[in-house]
Amino acid sequence: MVFLSMRDTHILYNGNCPICRFEINNYKKRAQAHDLPMVFQDLNTTHLSKWNLTRDQAMRNLYVMQDGKIVSAIPAFMILWEMMPGYRLWARFLSLPGMRQLVSGFFDRLLMPNLYKWNKHQEGNRFNQKRVPKNS
């Protein structure tokens, strides 16, 4: 069990999502290489009550907890990118006037809803594959 500490930055992600997992694995490698105070938590193996989220809510976005505050979506990515060498330029780019709002609009209205739907569909397929019909 991972306990939420105020010293670390905690990242909640969907480890069942191949796209999410690929991105987070890159972040994990960079965090380990630079000894960054980051704790990565897969929503499928974490007690979500500590995040005050349901599983469905957690599947809809990336969440970051830092200093007791939970943020999601582009602001969550910005926190991660600001901490990681090689990504800081992206965080600064999104800090330019209007950029965060523009990228957040695309992310929140198009990218994440479709990724969520795709993951729910994949989850349903995995569930149905596990169910073996009984032959009479």
XYZ file of N, CA and C in Angstrom:
408
model
N 0.851 -1.178 0.000
C 0.000 0.000 0.000
C 0.895 1.238 0.000
N 0.546 2.218 -0.822
C 1.290 3.466 -0.888
C 0.547 4.496 -0.054
N 1.248 5.099 0.887
C 0.641 6.129 1.710
C 0.930 7.491 1.094
N -0.055 8.364 1.132
C 0.107 9.696 0.572
C 0.866 10.571 1.552
N 2.034 11.016 1.134
C 2.799 11.914 1.984
C 2.771 13.304 1.370
N 2.967 14.293 2.187
C 2.958 15.669 1.717
C 4.263 16.017 0.993
N 5.306 15.214 1.195
C 6.597 15.520 0.585
C 6.678 15.094 -0.871
N 5.964 14.043 -1.223
C 6.031 13.510 -2.573
C 4.897 14.049 -3.432
N 5.128 14.001 -4.734
C 4.074 14.282 -5.692
C 3.524 12.929 -6.126
N 2.226 12.744 -5.961
C 1.580 11.474 -6.285
C 0.830 11.613 -7.599
N 0.972 10.597 -8.433
C 0.358 10.594 -9.750
C -0.581 9.402 -9.836
N -1.838 9.648 -10.150
C -2.841 8.597 -10.292
C -3.157 8.451 -11.776
N -2.995 7.236 -12.288
C -3.187 6.985 -13.715
C -3.865 5.635 -13.911
N -4.326 5.391 -15.128
C -4.985 4.135 -15.465
C -3.970 3.181 -16.095
N -3.491 2.237 -15.316
C -2.514 1.275 -15.803
C -3.074 0.274 -16.790
N -4.410 0.178 -16.907
C -5.017 -0.709 -17.891
C -5.072 -0.074 -19.277
N -4.836 1.210 -19.351
C -4.864 1.930 -20.618
C -3.459 1.888 -21.234
N -3.296 1.256 -22.404
C -1.957 1.154 -22.994
C -1.320 2.507 -23.302
N -2.112 3.456 -23.726
C -1.585 4.794 -24.036
C -1.119 5.476 -22.751
N -1.955 5.421 -21.719
C -1.611 6.020 -20.426
C -0.371 5.351 -19.838
N -0.359 4.031 -19.885
C 0.752 3.265 -19.329
C 2.064 3.609 -20.038
N 2.027 3.740 -21.362
C 3.216 4.101 -22.134
C 3.760 5.461 -21.677
N 2.874 6.431 -21.576
C 3.280 7.788 -21.163
C 3.827 7.784 -19.737
N 3.122 7.141 -18.834
C 3.540 7.105 -17.432
C 4.859 6.364 -17.271
N 5.066 5.290 -18.035
C 6.350 4.580 -17.945
C 7.519 5.480 -18.328
N 7.305 6.369 -19.299
C 8.345 7.347 -19.640
C 8.603 8.296 -18.470
N 7.532 8.734 -17.834
C 7.677 9.624 -16.683
C 8.367 8.908 -15.523
N 8.011 7.655 -15.291
C 8.632 6.883 -14.205
C 10.135 6.772 -14.412
N 10.544 6.442 -15.626
C 11.978 6.311 -15.929
C 12.714 7.622 -15.671
N 12.134 8.704 -16.116
C 12.772 10.014 -15.921
C 12.799 10.377 -14.440
N 11.715 10.102 -13.734
C 11.666 10.412 -12.295
C 12.712 9.603 -11.535
N 12.857 8.325 -11.880
C 13.854 7.482 -11.216
C 15.267 7.932 -11.566
N 15.494 8.268 -12.827
C 16.826 8.695 -13.263
C 17.278 9.972 -12.568
N 16.335 10.827 -12.215
C 16.657 12.113 -11.592
C 16.273 12.154 -10.120
N 15.917 11.000 -9.565
C 15.569 10.878 -8.150
C 14.524 11.923 -7.733
N 13.473 12.018 -8.534
C 12.406 12.979 -8.261
C 11.422 12.391 -7.251
N 10.874 13.226 -6.377
C 9.953 12.742 -5.346
C 8.544 12.495 -5.902
N 8.444 11.470 -6.748
C 7.178 11.137 -7.393
C 6.782 9.709 -7.050
N 5.492 9.532 -6.777
C 4.937 8.212 -6.498
C 3.835 7.981 -7.518
N 4.003 6.958 -8.342
C 3.036 6.638 -9.381
C 2.098 5.558 -8.874
N 0.791 5.816 -8.988
C -0.217 4.909 -8.465
C -1.219 4.547 -9.552
N -1.318 3.260 -9.831
C -2.287 2.756 -10.794
C -3.658 2.733 -10.131
N -4.635 3.356 -10.745
C -5.971 3.431 -10.148
C -6.586 2.052 -9.940
N -6.083 1.048 -10.638
C -6.623 -0.301 -10.532
C -6.086 -1.062 -9.329
N -5.049 -0.543 -8.684
C -4.457 -1.222 -7.530
C -4.319 -0.309 -6.318
N -4.909 0.856 -6.382
C -4.800 1.860 -5.323
C -6.149 2.060 -4.645
N -6.128 2.374 -3.370
C -7.351 2.735 -2.650
C -7.742 4.150 -3.062
N -8.761 4.251 -3.858
C -9.166 5.547 -4.415
C -9.818 6.461 -3.391
N -10.225 5.915 -2.260
C -10.844 6.753 -1.225
C -9.850 7.815 -0.745
N -8.564 7.503 -0.790
C -7.551 8.485 -0.385
C -7.483 9.647 -1.365
N -7.963 9.401 -2.563
C -8.003 10.448 -3.589
C -9.378 11.114 -3.631
N -10.325 10.561 -2.886
C -11.695 11.066 -2.890
C -12.309 10.992 -4.297
N -12.013 9.879 -5.003
C -12.503 9.671 -6.359
C -13.123 8.285 -6.474
N -14.107 8.169 -7.345
C -14.599 6.849 -7.710
C -13.692 6.304 -8.811
N -13.811 5.017 -9.087
C -13.013 4.424 -10.159
C -13.354 5.077 -11.491
N -14.645 5.312 -11.735
C -15.072 5.935 -12.984
C -14.481 7.340 -13.128
N -14.499 8.119 -12.058
C -13.902 9.459 -12.106
C -12.404 9.370 -12.389
N -11.743 8.448 -11.723
C -10.292 8.316 -11.882
C -9.925 7.887 -13.298
N -10.787 7.103 -13.947
C -10.506 6.654 -15.314
C -10.584 7.788 -16.328
N -11.206 8.869 -15.969
C -11.454 9.948 -16.920
C -10.286 10.910 -17.108
N -9.243 10.811 -16.246
C -8.167 11.785 -16.355
C -6.926 11.337 -15.609
N -5.879 12.084 -15.762
C -4.675 11.943 -14.953
C -4.853 12.873 -13.755
N -4.484 12.390 -12.569
C -4.586 13.201 -11.360
C -3.228 13.283 -10.691
N -2.945 14.441 -10.143
C -1.709 14.664 -9.400
C -2.072 15.281 -8.060
N -1.453 14.738 -7.012
C -1.599 15.330 -5.684
C -0.238 15.871 -5.256
N -0.231 17.157 -4.953
C 1.000 17.808 -4.503
C 0.638 18.767 -3.378
N 1.347 18.651 -2.278
C 1.092 19.494 -1.105
C -0.365 19.413 -0.654
N -0.949 18.213 -0.756
C -2.318 17.994 -0.305
C -3.385 18.463 -1.272
N -2.997 19.054 -2.400
C -3.953 19.556 -3.376
C -3.987 18.614 -4.574
N -5.212 18.261 -5.026
C -5.386 17.381 -6.174
C -5.773 18.218 -7.391
N -5.037 17.999 -8.478
C -5.356 18.647 -9.751
C -5.429 17.566 -10.827
N -6.100 17.881 -11.921
C -6.243 16.906 -12.996
C -6.015 17.572 -14.342
N -5.962 16.711 -15.357
C -5.865 17.131 -16.754
C -4.579 17.920 -17.023
N -4.664 18.944 -17.847
C -3.473 19.696 -18.252
C -2.745 20.307 -17.042
N -3.432 20.880 -16.046
C -2.686 21.375 -14.878
C -1.879 20.278 -14.183
N -2.375 19.040 -14.201
C -1.633 17.921 -13.612
C -0.379 17.631 -14.434
N -0.530 17.589 -15.749
C 0.639 17.393 -16.606
C 1.657 18.512 -16.404
N 1.173 19.735 -16.269
C 2.083 20.875 -16.080
C 2.920 20.716 -14.811
N 2.323 20.205 -13.748
C 3.075 19.969 -12.512
C 4.177 18.947 -12.767
N 3.828 17.855 -13.419
C 4.824 16.826 -13.722
C 5.926 17.369 -14.605
N 5.542 18.032 -15.671
C 6.525 18.531 -16.625
C 7.448 19.571 -16.002
N 6.913 20.383 -15.119
C 7.753 21.397 -14.452
C 8.814 20.739 -13.582
N 8.516 19.569 -13.051
C 9.456 18.865 -12.174
C 10.522 18.084 -12.942
N 10.243 17.737 -14.205
C 11.097 16.805 -14.945
C 11.988 17.501 -15.965
N 13.296 17.252 -15.841
C 14.191 17.755 -16.889
C 13.777 17.176 -18.241
N 13.819 17.995 -19.264
C 13.422 17.558 -20.595
C 11.965 17.846 -20.910
N 11.182 18.127 -19.903
C 9.762 18.431 -20.113
C 9.416 19.857 -19.679
N 10.320 20.516 -19.023
C 10.011 21.848 -18.465
C 9.603 22.849 -19.537
N 10.173 22.697 -20.716
C 9.821 23.596 -21.812
C 8.334 23.491 -22.154
N 7.779 22.272 -22.096
C 6.351 22.089 -22.342
C 5.512 22.809 -21.293
N 5.926 22.714 -20.048
C 5.189 23.402 -18.976
C 5.235 24.916 -19.185
N 6.390 25.413 -19.569
C 6.521 26.859 -19.808
C 5.700 27.295 -21.017
N 5.696 26.458 -22.057
C 4.908 26.751 -23.255
C 3.427 26.874 -22.897
N 2.949 25.957 -22.071
C 1.540 25.994 -21.677
C 1.233 27.131 -20.714
N 2.267 27.740 -20.164
C 2.072 28.883 -19.273
C 1.903 30.191 -20.045
N 2.163 30.157 -21.342
C 1.988 31.362 -22.161
C 0.509 31.744 -22.195
N 0.225 33.044 -22.305
C -1.178 33.490 -22.322
C -1.998 32.764 -23.386
N -3.076 32.173 -22.944
C -4.011 31.513 -23.837
C -3.677 30.076 -24.201
N -2.428 29.669 -24.049
C -2.044 28.319 -24.476
C -2.683 27.241 -23.600
N -2.648 27.434 -22.297
C -3.230 26.424 -21.412
C -4.715 26.255 -21.696
N -5.412 27.347 -21.911
C -6.837 27.284 -22.189
C -7.112 26.571 -23.521
N -6.307 26.863 -24.523
C -6.472 26.247 -25.832
C -6.216 24.746 -25.769
N -5.095 24.359 -25.181
C -4.743 22.949 -25.079
C -5.718 22.221 -24.154
N -6.113 22.860 -23.060
C -7.078 22.248 -22.139
C -8.410 21.985 -22.825
N -8.841 22.903 -23.677
C -10.093 22.713 -24.406
C -10.044 21.468 -25.272
N -8.960 21.302 -26.016
C -8.784 20.115 -26.851
C -8.705 18.858 -25.985
N -7.919 18.922 -24.935
C -7.689 17.784 -24.052
C -8.981 17.359 -23.358
N -9.683 18.345 -22.775
C -10.885 18.062 -21.975
C -12.109 17.694 -22.811
N -12.230 18.273 -23.990
C -13.444 18.070 -24.776
C -13.321 17.000 -25.856
N -12.105 16.712 -26.284
C -11.941 15.761 -27.374
C -11.088 14.552 -26.986
N -9.889 14.808 -26.540
C -8.954 13.712 -26.287
C -9.389 12.806 -25.136
N -9.562 13.359 -23.946
C -9.858 12.516 -22.775
C -11.224 11.830 -22.842
N -12.285 12.483 -23.300
C -13.556 11.752 -23.399
C -13.462 10.549 -24.346
N -12.739 10.706 -25.444
C -12.603 9.594 -26.387
C -11.685 8.501 -25.853
N -10.633 8.880 -25.159
C -9.763 7.887 -24.539
C -10.526 7.122 -23.454
N -11.334 7.825 -22.682
C -12.167 7.190 -21.656
C -13.127 6.184 -22.294
N -13.823 6.590 -23.366
C -14.763 5.688 -24.039
C -14.042 4.462 -24.585
N -12.874 4.661 -25.181
C -12.104 3.549 -25.730
C -11.690 2.588 -24.612
N -11.238 3.146 -23.482
C -10.843 2.298 -22.353
C -12.031 1.534 -21.773
N -13.177 2.170 -21.676
C -14.372 1.476 -21.190
C -14.748 0.342 -22.146
N -14.639 0.593 -23.435
C -14.927 -0.438 -24.428
C -13.940 -1.606 -24.287
N -12.654 -1.287 -24.139
C -11.633 -2.321 -23.963
C -11.866 -3.105 -22.679
N -12.258 -2.408 -21.632
C -12.536 -3.051 -20.357
C -13.705 -4.026 -20.504
N -14.727 -3.627 -21.229
C -15.864 -4.503 -21.481
C -15.457 -5.726 -22.286
N -14.590 -5.541 -23.262
C -14.102 -6.673 -24.050
C -13.312 -7.650 -23.183
N -12.472 -7.130 -22.283
C -11.704 -8.008 -21.391
C -12.644 -8.791 -20.482
N -13.684 -8.123 -19.989
C -14.652 -8.789 -19.115
C -15.375 -9.896 -19.874
N -15.826 -9.596 -21.090
C -16.573 -10.579 -21.874
C -15.705 -11.755 -22.296
N -14.407 -11.529 -22.518
C -13.508 -12.621 -22.885
C -13.287 -13.574 -21.722
N -13.359 -13.065 -20.500
C -13.173 -13.906 -19.322
C -14.378 -14.797 -19.076
N -15.535 -14.364 -19.531
C -16.751 -15.145 -19.353
C -16.836 -16.197 -20.451
N -16.793 -17.421 -20.077
C -16.859 -18.522 -21.034
C -18.283 -19.072 -21.032
N -18.940 -19.091 -22.191
C -20.312 -19.612 -22.218
C -20.321 -21.111 -21.933
N -21.349 -21.533 -21.204
C -21.495 -22.949 -20.872
C -22.212 -23.657 -22.019
N -21.647 -24.742 -22.436
C -22.282 -25.555 -23.473
C -23.178 -26.602 -22.826
N -24.342 -26.784 -23.384
C -25.287 -27.768 -22.835
C -25.044 -29.130 -23.415
